[in-house]
XYZ file of C-alpha atoms in Angstrom:
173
model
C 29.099 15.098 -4.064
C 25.899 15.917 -1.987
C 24.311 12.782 -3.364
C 27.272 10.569 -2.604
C 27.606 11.813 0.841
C 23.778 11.228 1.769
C 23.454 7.441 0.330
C 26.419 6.220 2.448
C 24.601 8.266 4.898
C 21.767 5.453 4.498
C 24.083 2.732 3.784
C 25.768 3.336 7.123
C 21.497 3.744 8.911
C 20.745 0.583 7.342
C 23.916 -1.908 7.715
C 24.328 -0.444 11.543
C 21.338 -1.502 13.533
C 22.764 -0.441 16.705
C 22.234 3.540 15.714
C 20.312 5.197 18.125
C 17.865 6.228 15.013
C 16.751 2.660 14.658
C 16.555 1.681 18.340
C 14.473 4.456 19.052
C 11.646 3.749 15.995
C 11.746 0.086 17.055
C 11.080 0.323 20.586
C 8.476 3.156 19.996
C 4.884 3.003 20.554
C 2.077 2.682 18.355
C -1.626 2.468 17.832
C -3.269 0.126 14.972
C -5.576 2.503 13.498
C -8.390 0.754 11.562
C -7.941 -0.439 7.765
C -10.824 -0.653 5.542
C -10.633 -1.932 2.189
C -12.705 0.144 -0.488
C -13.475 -3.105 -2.260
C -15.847 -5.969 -0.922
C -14.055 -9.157 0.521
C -15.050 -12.221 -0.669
C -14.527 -15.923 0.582
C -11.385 -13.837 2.560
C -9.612 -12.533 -0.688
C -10.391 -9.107 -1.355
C -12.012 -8.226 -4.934
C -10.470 -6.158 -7.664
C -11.080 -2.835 -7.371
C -10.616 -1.617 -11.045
C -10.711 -2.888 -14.341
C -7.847 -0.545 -15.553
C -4.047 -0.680 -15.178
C -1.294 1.472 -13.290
C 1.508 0.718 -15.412
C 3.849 1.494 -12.333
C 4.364 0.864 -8.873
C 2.733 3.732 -6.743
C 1.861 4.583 -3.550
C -1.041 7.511 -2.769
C -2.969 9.442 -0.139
C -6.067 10.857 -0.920
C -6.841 13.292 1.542
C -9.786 15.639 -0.586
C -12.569 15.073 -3.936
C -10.599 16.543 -6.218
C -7.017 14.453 -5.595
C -10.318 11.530 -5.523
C -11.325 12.066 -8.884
C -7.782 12.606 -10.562
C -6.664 9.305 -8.546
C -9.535 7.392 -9.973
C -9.935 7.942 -13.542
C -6.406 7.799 -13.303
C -6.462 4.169 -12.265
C -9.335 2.953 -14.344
C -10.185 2.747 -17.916
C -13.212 4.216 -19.661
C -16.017 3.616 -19.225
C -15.432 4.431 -15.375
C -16.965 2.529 -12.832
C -18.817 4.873 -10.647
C -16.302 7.196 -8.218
C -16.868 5.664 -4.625
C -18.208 8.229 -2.361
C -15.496 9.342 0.857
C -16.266 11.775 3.162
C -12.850 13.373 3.386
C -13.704 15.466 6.625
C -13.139 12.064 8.552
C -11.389 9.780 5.961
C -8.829 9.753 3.590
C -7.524 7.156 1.022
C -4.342 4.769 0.601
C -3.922 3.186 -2.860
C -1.231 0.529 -3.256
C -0.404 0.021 -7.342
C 1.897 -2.966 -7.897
C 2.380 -2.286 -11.215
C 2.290 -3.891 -13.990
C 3.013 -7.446 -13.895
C 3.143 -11.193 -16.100
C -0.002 -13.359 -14.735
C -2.774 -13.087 -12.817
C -0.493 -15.107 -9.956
C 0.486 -11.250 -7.891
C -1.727 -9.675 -5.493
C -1.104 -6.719 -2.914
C -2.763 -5.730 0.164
C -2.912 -3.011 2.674
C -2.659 -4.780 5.502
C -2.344 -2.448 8.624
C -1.558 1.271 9.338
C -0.774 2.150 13.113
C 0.007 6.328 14.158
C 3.496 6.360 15.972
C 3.894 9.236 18.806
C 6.995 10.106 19.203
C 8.372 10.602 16.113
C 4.233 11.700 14.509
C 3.876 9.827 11.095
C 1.131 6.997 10.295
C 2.816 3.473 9.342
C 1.048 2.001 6.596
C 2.114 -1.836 5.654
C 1.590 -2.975 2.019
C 2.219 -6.541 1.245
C 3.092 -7.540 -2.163
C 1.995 -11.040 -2.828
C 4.047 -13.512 -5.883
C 1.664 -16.763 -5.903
C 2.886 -17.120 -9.738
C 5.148 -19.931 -8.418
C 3.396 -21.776 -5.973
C 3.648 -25.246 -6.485
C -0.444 -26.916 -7.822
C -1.847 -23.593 -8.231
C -2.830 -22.272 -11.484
C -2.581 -18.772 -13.032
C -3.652 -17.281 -16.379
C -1.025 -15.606 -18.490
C -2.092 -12.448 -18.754
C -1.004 -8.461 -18.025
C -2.238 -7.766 -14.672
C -1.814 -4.730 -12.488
C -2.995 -5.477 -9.152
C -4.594 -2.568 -6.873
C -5.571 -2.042 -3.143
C -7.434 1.263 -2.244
C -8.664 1.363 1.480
C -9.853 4.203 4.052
C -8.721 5.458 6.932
C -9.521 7.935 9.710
C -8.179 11.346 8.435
C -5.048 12.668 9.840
C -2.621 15.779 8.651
C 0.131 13.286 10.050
C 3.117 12.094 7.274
C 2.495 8.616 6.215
C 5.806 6.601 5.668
C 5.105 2.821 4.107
C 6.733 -0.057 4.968
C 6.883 -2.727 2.263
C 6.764 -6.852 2.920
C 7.269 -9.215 0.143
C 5.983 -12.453 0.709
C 4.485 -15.301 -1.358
C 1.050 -16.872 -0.153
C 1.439 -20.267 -0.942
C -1.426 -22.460 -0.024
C -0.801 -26.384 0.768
C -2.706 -28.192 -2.140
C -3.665 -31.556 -1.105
């Protein structure tokens, strides 16, 4: 009963925008806090980070060495590629997993985090990318299981993560 009662709770947040609850979050302020990606960018694209799979979707914070270590042998395959050093008194980590997935056409990205005031939580947006059907581009057939892992300044604030789907078609001549 308890469960039935709380999702038409959320059915009735989410088909009635005019709640107070949503108002409120949408016309709240915010500050971008800086993003930076753990692996090197290159020509624009960010680089792979691992070599290993995370056979589902996931969504971490690292906030100390030891979660660190667990998070990244989880994530890679042996041999490891050497643990990236954070100093955890002023960062902490965000790893995006997409999940395990058909070609090498999917990508995801942590694109921006901003810290909200009035109700205190950081806002981190993830942006899973499907180029596997984008007209002129080719893709290898192949398990992938695409990864983003970046830093950001430490805070004991709740992080909440709002998803985007989008494909990132680009126009082939």
């Amino acid at each position: 009963m308890n469960h039935a009662l709380l999702s038409l709770c959320a059915l009735l947040v989410i088909v009635n925008p005019s709640l107070d609850i949503l108002q409120t979050t949408r016309s709240e302020t915010s500050k971008e806090v800086p993003v930076t990606p753990l692996a090197p960018t290159i020509s624009g694209h960010r680089t792979a980070i691992t070599t290993g799979f995370v056979m589902d979707q996931t969504r971490l914070v690292v906030r100390d060495r030891d979660t660190w270590v667990q998070v990244w042998s989880r994530i890679n395959r042996p041999p490891e590629p050497p643990l990236p050093e954070i100093d955890f008194a002023r960062e902490m980590l965000v790893v995006a997993a997409m999940g395990w997935r058909p070609s090498s056409g999917y990508r995801i990205i942590i694109e921006k985090a901003y810290l909200h005031e009035q109700y205190p939580r950081l806002e981190v947006v993830v942006r899973s990318i499907d180029n596997s059907k984008c007209p002129g581009l080719g893709h290898f057939t192949v398990i992938t299981a695409p990864i983003d892992i970046v830093r950001l300044p430490q805070t004991d604030r709740g992080v909440v993560f709002r998803e985007i789907e989008a494909p990132d078609c680009p126009k082939v001549k």
